[in-house]
PDB file of C-alpha atoms in Angstrom:
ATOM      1  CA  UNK Z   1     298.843 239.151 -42.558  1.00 60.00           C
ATOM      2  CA  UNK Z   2     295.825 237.137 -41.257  1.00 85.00           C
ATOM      3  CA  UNK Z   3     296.528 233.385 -41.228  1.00 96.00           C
ATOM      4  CA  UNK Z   4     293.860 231.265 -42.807  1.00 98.00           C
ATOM      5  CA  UNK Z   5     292.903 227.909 -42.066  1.00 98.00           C
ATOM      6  CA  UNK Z   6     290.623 226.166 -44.299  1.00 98.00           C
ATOM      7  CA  UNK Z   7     288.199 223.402 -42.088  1.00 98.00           C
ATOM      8  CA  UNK Z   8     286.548 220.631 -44.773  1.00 98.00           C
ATOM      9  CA  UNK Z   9     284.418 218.006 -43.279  1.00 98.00           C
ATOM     10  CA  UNK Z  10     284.077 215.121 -45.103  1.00 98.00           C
ATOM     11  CA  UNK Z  11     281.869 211.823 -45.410  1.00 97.00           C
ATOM     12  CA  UNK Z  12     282.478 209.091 -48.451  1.00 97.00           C
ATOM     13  CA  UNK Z  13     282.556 211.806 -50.928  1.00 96.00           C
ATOM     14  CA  UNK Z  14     285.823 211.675 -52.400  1.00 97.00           C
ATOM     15  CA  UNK Z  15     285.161 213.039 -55.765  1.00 97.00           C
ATOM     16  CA  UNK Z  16     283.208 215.903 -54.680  1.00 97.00           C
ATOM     17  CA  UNK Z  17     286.202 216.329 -51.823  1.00 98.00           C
ATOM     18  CA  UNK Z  18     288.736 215.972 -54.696  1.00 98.00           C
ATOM     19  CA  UNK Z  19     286.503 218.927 -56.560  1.00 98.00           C
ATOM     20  CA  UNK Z  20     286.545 220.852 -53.683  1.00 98.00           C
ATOM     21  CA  UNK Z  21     290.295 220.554 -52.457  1.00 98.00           C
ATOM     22  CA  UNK Z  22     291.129 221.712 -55.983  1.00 98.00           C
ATOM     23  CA  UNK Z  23     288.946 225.012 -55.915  1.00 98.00           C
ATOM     24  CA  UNK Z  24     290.082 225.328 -52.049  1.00 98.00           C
ATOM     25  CA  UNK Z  25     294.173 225.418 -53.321  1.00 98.00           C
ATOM     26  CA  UNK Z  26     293.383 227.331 -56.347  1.00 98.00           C
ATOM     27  CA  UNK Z  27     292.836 230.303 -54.877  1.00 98.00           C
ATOM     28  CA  UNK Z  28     293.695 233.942 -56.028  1.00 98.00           C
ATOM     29  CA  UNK Z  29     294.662 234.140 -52.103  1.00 98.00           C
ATOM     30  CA  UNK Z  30     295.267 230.441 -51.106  1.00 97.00           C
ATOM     31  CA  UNK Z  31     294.409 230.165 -47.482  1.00 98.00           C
ATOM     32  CA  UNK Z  32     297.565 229.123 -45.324  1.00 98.00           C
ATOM     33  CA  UNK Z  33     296.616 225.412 -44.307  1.00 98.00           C
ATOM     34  CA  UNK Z  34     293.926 223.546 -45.258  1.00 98.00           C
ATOM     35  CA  UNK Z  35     292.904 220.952 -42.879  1.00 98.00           C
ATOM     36  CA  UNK Z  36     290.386 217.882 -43.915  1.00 98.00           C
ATOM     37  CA  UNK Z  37     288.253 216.672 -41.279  1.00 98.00           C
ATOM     38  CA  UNK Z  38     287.699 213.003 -42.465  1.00 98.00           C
ATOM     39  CA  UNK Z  39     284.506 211.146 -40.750  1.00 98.00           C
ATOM     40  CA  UNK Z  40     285.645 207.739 -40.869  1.00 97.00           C
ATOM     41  CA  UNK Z  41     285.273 207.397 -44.259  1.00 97.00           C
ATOM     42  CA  UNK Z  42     284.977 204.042 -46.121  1.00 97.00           C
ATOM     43  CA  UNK Z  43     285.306 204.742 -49.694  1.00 96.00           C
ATOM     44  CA  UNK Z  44     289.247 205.148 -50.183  1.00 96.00           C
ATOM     45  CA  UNK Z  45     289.001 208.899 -49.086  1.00 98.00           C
ATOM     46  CA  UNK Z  46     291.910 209.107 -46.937  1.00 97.00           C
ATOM     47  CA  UNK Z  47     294.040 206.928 -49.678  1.00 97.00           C
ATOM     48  CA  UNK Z  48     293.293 209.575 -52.419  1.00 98.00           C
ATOM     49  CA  UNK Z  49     294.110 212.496 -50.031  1.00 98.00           C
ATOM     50  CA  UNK Z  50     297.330 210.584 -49.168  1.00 97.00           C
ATOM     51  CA  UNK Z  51     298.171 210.117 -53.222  1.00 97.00           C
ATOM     52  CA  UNK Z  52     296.636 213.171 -54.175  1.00 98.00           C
ATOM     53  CA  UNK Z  53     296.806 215.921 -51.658  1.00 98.00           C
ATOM     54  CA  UNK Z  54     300.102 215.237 -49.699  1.00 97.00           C
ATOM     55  CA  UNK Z  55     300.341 219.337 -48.551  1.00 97.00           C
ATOM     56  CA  UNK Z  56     296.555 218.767 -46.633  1.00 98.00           C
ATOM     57  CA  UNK Z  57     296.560 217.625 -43.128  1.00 98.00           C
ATOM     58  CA  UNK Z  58     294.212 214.915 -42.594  1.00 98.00           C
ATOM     59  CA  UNK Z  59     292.044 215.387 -39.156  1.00 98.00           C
ATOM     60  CA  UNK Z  60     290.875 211.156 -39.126  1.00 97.00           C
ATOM     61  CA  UNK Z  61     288.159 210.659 -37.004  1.00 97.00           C
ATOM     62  CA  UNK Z  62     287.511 207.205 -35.079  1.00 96.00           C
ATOM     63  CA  UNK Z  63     284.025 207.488 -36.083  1.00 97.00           C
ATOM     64  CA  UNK Z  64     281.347 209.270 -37.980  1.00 97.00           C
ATOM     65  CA  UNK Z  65     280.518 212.390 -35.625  1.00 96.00           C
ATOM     66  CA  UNK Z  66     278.628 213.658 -38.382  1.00 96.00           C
ATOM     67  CA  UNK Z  67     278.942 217.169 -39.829  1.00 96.00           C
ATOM     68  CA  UNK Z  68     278.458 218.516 -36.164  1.00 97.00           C
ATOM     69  CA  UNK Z  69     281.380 216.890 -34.806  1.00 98.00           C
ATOM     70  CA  UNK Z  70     283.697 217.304 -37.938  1.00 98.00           C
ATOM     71  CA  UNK Z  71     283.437 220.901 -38.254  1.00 98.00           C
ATOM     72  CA  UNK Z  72     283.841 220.741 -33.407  1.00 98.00           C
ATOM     73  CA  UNK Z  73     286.744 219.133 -34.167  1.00 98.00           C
ATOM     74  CA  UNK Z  74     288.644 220.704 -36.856  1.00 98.00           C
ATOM     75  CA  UNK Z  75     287.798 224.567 -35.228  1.00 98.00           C
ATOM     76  CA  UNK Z  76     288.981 223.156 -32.112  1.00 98.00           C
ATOM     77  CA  UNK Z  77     292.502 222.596 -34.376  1.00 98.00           C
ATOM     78  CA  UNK Z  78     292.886 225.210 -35.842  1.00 98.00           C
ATOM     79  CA  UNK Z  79     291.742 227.373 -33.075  1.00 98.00           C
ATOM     80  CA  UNK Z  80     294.523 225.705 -31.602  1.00 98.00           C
ATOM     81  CA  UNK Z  81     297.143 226.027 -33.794  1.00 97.00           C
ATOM     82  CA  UNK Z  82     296.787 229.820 -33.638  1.00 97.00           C
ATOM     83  CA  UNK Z  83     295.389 230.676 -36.689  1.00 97.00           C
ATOM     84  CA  UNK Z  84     293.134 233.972 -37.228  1.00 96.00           C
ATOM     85  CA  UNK Z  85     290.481 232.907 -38.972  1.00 97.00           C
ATOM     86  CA  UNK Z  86     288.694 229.895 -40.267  1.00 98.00           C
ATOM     87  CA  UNK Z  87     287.267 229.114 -43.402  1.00 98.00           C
ATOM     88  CA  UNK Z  88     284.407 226.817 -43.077  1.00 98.00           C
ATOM     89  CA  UNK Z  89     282.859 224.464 -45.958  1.00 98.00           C
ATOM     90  CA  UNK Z  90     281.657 220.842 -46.868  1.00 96.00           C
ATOM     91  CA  UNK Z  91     282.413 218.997 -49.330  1.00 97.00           C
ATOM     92  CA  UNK Z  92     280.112 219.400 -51.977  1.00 96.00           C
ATOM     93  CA  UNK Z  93     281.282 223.211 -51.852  1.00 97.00           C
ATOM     94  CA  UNK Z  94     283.374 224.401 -54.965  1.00 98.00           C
ATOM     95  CA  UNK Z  95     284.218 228.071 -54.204  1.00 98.00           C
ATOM     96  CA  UNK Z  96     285.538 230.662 -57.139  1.00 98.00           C
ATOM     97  CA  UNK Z  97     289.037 231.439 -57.393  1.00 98.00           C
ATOM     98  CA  UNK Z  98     288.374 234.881 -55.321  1.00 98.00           C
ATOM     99  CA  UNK Z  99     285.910 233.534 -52.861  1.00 98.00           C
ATOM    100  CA  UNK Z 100     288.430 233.681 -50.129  1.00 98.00           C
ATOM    101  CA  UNK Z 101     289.863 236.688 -51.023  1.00 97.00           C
ATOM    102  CA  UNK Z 102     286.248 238.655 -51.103  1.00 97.00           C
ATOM    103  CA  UNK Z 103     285.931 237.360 -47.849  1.00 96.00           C
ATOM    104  CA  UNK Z 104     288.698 238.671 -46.126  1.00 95.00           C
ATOM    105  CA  UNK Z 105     288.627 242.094 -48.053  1.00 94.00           C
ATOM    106  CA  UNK Z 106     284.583 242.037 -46.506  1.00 91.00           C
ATOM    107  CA  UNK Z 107     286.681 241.780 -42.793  1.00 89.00           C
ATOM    108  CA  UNK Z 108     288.412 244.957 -43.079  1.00 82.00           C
ATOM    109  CA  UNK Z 109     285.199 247.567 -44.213  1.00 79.00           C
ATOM    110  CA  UNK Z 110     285.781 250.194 -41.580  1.00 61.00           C
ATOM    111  CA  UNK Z 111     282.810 249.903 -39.946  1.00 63.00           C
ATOM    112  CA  UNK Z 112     282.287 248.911 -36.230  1.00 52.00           C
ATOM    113  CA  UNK Z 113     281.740 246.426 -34.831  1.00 56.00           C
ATOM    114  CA  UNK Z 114     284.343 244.414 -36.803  1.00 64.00           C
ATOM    115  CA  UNK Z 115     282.658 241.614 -39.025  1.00 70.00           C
ATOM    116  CA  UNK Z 116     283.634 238.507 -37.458  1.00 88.00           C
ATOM    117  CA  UNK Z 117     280.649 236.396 -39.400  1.00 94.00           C
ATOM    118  CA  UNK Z 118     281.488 236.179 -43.180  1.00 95.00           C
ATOM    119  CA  UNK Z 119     279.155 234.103 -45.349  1.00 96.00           C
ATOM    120  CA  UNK Z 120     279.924 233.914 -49.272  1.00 96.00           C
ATOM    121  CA  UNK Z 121     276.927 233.566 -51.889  1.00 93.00           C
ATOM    122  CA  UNK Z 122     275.684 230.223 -52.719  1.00 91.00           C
ATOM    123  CA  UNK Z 123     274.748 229.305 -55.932  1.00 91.00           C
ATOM    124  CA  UNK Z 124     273.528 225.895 -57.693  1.00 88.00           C
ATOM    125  CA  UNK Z 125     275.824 224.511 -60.836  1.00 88.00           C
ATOM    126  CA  UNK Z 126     273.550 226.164 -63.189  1.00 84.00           C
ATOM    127  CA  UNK Z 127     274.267 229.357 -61.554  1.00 80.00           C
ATOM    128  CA  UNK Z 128     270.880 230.030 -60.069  1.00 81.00           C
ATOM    129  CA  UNK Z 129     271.036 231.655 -56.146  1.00 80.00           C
ATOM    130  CA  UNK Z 130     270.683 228.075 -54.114  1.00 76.00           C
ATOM    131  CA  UNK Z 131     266.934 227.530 -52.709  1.00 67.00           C
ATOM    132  CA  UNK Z 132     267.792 228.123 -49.243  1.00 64.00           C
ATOM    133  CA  UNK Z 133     269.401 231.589 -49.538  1.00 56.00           C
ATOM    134  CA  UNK Z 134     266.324 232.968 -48.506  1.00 50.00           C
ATOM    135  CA  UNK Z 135     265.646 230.927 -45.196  1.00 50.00           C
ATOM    136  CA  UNK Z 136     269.064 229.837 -44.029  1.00 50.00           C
ATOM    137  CA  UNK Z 137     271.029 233.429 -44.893  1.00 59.00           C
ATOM    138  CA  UNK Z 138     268.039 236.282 -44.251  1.00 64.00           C
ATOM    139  CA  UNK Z 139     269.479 239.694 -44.163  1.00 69.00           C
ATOM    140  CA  UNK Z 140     269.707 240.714 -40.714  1.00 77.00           C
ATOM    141  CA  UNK Z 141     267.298 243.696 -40.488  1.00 74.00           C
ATOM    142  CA  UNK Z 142     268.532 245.075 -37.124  1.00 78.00           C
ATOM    143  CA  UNK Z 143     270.830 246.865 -39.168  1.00 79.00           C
ATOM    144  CA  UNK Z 144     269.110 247.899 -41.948  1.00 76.00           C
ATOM    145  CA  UNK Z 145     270.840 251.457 -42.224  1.00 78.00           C
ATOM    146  CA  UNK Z 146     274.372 249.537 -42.262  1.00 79.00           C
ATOM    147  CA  UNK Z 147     272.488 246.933 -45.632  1.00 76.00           C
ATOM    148  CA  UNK Z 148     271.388 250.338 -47.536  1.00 78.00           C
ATOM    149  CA  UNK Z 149     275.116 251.672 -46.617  1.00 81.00           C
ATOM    150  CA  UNK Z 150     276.912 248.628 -47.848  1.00 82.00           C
ATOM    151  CA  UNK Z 151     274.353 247.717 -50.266  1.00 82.00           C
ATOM    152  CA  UNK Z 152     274.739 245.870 -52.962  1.00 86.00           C
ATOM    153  CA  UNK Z 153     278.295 244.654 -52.228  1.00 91.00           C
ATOM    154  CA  UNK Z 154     277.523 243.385 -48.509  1.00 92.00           C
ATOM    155  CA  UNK Z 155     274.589 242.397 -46.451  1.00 89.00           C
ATOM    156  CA  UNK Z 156     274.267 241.908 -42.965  1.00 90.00           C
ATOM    157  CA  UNK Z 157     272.972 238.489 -42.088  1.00 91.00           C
ATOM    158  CA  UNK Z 158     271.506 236.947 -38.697  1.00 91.00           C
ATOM    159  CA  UNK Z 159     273.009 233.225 -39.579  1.00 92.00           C
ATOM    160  CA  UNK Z 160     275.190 231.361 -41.579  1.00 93.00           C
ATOM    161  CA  UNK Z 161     275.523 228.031 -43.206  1.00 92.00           C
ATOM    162  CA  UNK Z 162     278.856 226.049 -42.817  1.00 95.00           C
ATOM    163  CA  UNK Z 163     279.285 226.248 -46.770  1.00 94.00           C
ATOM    164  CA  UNK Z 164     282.083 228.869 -46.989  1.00 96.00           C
ATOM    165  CA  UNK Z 165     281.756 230.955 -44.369  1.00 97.00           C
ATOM    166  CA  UNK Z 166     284.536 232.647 -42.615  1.00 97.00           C
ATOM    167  CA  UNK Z 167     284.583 232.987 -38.784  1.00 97.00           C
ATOM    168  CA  UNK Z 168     287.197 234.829 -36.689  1.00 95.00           C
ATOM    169  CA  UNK Z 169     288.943 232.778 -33.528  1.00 95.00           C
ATOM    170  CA  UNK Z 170     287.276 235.476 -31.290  1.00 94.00           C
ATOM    171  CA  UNK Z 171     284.176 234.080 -31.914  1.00 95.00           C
ATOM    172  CA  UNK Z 172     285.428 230.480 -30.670  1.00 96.00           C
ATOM    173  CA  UNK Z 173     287.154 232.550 -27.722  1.00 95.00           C
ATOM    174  CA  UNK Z 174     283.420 233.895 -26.685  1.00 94.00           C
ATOM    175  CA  UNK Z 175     281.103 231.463 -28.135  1.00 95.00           C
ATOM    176  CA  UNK Z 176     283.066 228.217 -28.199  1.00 96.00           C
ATOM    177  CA  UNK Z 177     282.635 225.255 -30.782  1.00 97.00           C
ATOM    178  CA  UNK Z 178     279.045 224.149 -32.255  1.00 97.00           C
ATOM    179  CA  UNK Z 179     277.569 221.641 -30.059  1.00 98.00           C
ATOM    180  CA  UNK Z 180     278.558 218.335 -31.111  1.00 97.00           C
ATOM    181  CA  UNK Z 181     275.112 216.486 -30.102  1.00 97.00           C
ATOM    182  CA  UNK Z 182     273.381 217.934 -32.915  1.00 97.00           C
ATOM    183  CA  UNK Z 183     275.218 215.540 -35.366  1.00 96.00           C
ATOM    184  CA  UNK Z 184     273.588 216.661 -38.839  1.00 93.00           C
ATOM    185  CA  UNK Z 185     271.798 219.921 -39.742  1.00 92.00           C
ATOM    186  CA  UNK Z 186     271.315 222.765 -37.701  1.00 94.00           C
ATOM    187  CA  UNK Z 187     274.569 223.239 -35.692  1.00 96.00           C
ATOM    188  CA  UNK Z 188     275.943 225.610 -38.059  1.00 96.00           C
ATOM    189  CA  UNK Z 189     272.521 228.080 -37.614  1.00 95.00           C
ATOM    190  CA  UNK Z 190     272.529 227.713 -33.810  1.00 97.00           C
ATOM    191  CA  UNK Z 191     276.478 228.620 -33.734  1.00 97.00           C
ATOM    192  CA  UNK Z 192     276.205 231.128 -36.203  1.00 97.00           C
ATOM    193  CA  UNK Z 193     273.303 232.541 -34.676  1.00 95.00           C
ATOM    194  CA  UNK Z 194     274.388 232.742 -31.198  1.00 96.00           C
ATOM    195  CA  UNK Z 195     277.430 234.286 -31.867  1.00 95.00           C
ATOM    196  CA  UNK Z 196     275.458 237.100 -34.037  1.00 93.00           C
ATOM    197  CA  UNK Z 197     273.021 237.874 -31.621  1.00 91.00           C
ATOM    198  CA  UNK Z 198     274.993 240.997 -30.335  1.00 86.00           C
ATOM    199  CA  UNK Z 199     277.627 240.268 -33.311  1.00 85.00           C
ATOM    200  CA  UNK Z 200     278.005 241.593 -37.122  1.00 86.00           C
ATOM    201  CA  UNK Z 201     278.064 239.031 -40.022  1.00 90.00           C
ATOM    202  CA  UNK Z 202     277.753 240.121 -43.871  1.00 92.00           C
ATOM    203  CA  UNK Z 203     277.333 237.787 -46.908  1.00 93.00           C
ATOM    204  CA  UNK Z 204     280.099 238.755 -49.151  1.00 95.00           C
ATOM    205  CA  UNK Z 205     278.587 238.982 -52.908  1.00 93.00           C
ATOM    206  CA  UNK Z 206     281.651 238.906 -54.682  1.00 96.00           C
ATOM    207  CA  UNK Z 207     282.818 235.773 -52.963  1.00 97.00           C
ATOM    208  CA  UNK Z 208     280.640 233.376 -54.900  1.00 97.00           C
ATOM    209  CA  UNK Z 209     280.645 229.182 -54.296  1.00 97.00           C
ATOM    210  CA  UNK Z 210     278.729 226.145 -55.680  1.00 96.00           C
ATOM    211  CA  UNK Z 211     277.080 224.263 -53.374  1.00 93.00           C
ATOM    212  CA  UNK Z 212     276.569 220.887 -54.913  1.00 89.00           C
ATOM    213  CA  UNK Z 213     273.102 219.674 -52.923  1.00 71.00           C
ATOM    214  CA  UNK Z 214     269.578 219.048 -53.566  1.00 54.00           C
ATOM    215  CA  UNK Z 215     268.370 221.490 -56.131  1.00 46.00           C
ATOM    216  CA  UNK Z 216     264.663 221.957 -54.921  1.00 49.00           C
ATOM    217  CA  UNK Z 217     263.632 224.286 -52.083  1.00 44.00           C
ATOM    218  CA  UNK Z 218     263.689 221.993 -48.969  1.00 46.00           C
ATOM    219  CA  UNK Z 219     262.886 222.166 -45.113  1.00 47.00           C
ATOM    220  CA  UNK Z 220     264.918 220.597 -42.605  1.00 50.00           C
ATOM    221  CA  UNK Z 221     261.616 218.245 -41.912  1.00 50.00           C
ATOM    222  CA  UNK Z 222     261.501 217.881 -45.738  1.00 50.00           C
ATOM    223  CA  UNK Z 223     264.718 216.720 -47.150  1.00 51.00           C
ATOM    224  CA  UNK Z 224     264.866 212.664 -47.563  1.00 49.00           C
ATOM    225  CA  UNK Z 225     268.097 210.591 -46.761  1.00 52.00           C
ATOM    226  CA  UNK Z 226     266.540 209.827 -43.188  1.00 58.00           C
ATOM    227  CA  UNK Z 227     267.127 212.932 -41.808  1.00 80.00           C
ATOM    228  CA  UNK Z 228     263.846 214.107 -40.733  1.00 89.00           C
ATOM    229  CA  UNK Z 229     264.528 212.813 -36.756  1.00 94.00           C
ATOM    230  CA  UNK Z 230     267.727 215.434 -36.964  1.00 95.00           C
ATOM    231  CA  UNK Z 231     265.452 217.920 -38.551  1.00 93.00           C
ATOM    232  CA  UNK Z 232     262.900 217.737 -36.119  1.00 96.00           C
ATOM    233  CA  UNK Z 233     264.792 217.171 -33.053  1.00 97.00           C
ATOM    234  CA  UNK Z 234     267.890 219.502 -33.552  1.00 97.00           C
ATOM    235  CA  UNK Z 235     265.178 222.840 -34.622  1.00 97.00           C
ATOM    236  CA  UNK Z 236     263.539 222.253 -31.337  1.00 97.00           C
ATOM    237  CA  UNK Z 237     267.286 222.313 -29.873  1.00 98.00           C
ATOM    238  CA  UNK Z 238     267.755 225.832 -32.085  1.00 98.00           C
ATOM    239  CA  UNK Z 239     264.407 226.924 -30.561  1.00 97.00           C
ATOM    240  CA  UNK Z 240     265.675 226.189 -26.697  1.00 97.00           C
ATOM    241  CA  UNK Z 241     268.794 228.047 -27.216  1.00 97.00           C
ATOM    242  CA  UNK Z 242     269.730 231.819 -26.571  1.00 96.00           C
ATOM    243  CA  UNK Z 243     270.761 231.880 -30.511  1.00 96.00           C
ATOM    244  CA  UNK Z 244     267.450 233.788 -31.264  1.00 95.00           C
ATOM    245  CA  UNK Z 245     264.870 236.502 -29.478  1.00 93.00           C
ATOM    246  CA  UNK Z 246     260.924 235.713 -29.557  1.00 95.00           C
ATOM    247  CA  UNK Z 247     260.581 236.955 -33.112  1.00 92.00           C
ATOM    248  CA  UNK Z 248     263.288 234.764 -34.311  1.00 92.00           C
ATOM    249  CA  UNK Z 249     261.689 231.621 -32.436  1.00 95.00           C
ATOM    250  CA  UNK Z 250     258.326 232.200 -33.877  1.00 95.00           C
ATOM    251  CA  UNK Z 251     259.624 232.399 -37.449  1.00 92.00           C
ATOM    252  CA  UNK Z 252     261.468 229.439 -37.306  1.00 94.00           C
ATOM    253  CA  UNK Z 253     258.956 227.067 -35.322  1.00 96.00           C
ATOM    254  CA  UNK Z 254     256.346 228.080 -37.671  1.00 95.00           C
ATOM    255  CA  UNK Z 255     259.098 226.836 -40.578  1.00 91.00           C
ATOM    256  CA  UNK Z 256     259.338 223.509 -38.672  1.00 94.00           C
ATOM    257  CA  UNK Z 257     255.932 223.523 -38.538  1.00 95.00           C
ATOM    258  CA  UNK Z 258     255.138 223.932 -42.356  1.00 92.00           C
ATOM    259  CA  UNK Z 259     257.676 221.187 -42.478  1.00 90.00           C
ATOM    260  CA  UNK Z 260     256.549 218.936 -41.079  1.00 93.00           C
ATOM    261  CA  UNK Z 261     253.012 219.193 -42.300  1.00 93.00           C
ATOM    262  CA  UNK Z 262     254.923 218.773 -45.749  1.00 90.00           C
ATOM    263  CA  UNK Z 263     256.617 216.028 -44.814  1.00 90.00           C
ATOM    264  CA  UNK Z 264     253.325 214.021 -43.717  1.00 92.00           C
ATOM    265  CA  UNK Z 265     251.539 215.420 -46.750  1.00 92.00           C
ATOM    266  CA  UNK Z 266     254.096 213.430 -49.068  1.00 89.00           C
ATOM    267  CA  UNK Z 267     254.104 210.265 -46.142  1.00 87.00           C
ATOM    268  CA  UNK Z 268     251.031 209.890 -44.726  1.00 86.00           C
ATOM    269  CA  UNK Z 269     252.329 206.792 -42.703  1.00 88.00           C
ATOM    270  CA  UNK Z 270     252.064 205.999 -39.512  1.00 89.00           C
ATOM    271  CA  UNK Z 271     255.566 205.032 -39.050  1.00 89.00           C
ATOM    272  CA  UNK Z 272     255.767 209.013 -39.605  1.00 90.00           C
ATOM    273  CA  UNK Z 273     254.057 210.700 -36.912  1.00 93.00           C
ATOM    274  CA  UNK Z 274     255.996 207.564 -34.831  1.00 94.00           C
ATOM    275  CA  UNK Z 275     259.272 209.856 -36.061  1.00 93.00           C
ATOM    276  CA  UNK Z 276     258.284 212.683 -35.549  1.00 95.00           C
ATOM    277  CA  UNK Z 277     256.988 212.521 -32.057  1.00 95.00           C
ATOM    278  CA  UNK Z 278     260.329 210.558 -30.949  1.00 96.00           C
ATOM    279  CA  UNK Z 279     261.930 213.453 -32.853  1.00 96.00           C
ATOM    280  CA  UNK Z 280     259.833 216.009 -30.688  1.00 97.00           C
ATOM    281  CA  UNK Z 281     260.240 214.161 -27.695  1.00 97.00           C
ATOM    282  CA  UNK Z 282     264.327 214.105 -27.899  1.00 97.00           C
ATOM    283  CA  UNK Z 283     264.373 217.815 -28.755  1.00 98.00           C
ATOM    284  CA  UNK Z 284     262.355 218.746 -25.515  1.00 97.00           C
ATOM    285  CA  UNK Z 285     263.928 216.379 -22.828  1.00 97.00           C
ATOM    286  CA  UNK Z 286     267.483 216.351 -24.132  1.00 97.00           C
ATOM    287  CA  UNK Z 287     270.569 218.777 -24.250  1.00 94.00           C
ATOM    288  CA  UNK Z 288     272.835 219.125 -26.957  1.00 95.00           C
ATOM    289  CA  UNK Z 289     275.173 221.371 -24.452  1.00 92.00           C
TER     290      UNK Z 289
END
């Protein structure tokens, strides 16, 4: 049987970990370790997965390496450890009680090549489809006769978020781990992405989770909690990588580029396009690889 390691990154979130961790070992078909990747965490995380969740190995990081370097880190473990596949989330992901069971039954549809890219379906607590569904997991349309033969169990995707998604160690063994350097936001589309260029990833609609984040339909650029410099700066990185062809790369610099026009329609400061060209000018002249 395939062994399963579950990879949680986690920043001062502990009762959205603890909410998490509980869905994670709940599990029609439990996963075989589940391994928390804990960025330095100040707000007694690591002393309620100590009291609380003694069978979870803690990965404790010196330091915040963001979501980047969390998720580097703990594929890099379990890659290491031998196990077959690895089952990717956040925190503030609750997945069903079947979600990793979907998934793996989605890895063994007899079609070639093998899905090695498994994303489950997102959905907000009300139960509405999560606003980014339609930007961040697009159905891949390469394959469009293998989406009307699977359809409407399976679609093929060209990325994947790091919100329950399932990736086989092959794909470490050819692609390696997501570049640390990109710290928050993006890594997971520019790994995901690279490693489906000539790959096959589906979205899995019977493995359903919650993701617990902003409700409204965002851009990278767009999203608050001082994150448009990563926004900015780490699409640019997306755009200089081989993840994507010149379609791809025109899509998604037009989406920063929306963004960002967004972002100064809503702050019209100064102190803005000051961010924004620093943000620019990091994403041309420096290297996340």
């Amino acid at each position: 049987m395939d062994r399963v390691c579950a990879v949680i990154v986690t920043y001062n979130r502990k009762e959205l970990l603890r909410e998490c961790l509980q869905a994670v070992l709940s599990q029609t078909r439990p996963p075989d370790h589940v391994l928390v990747v804990d960025n330095a965490s100040t707000d007694g995380t690591r002393e309620m997965l100590k009291e609380e969740f003694p069978q979870v190995e803690v990965l404790a990081m010196p330091e915040n390496q963001g979501g980047a370097g969390g998720f580097h880190e703990g594929m890099k473990r379990a890659y290491e450890e031998g196990y077959e596949w690895m089952w990717l989330m956040d925190d503030d992901t609750v997945p069903r009680s079947n979600a990793l069971k979907a998934l793996l039954e989605g890895s063994l549809l007899s079609i070639s090549p093998k899905a090695y890219v498994l994303s489950s379906r997102q959905v907000l607590p009300n139960g509405t489809p999560h606003p980014t569904m339609g930007f961040v997991n697009p159905p891949d349309l390469r394959r469009l006769w293998l989406w009307l033969q699977l359809y409407p169990n399976y679609r093929p995707i060209r990325w994947a978020l790091f919100t329950s998604v399932l990736i086989h160690r092959s794909v470490v063994r050819v692609h390696g781990l997501p570049h640390k350097k990109f710290f928050i936001w993006e890594d997971d589309l520019e790994y995901t992405a690279r490693a489906l260029r000539t790959g096959l990833g589906l979205q899995v609609r019977a493995s359903e989770v919650v993701h617990k984040s902003a409700s409204k339909p965002y851009l990278s650029a767009t999203t608050g909690e001082n994150r448009l410099f990563y926004g900015v700066r780490n699409r640019i990185w997306v755009l200089r990588s081989p993840a994507f062809g010149i379609f791809g790369k025109a899509f998604l610099l037009l989406q920063l580029l929306a963004g960002i026009i967004s972002y100064l329609a809503l702050h019209p400061y100064k102190s803005s396009v000051k961010e924004i060209y620093t943000a620019w000018k990091a994403g041309v002249t420096q290297n996340p690889w």
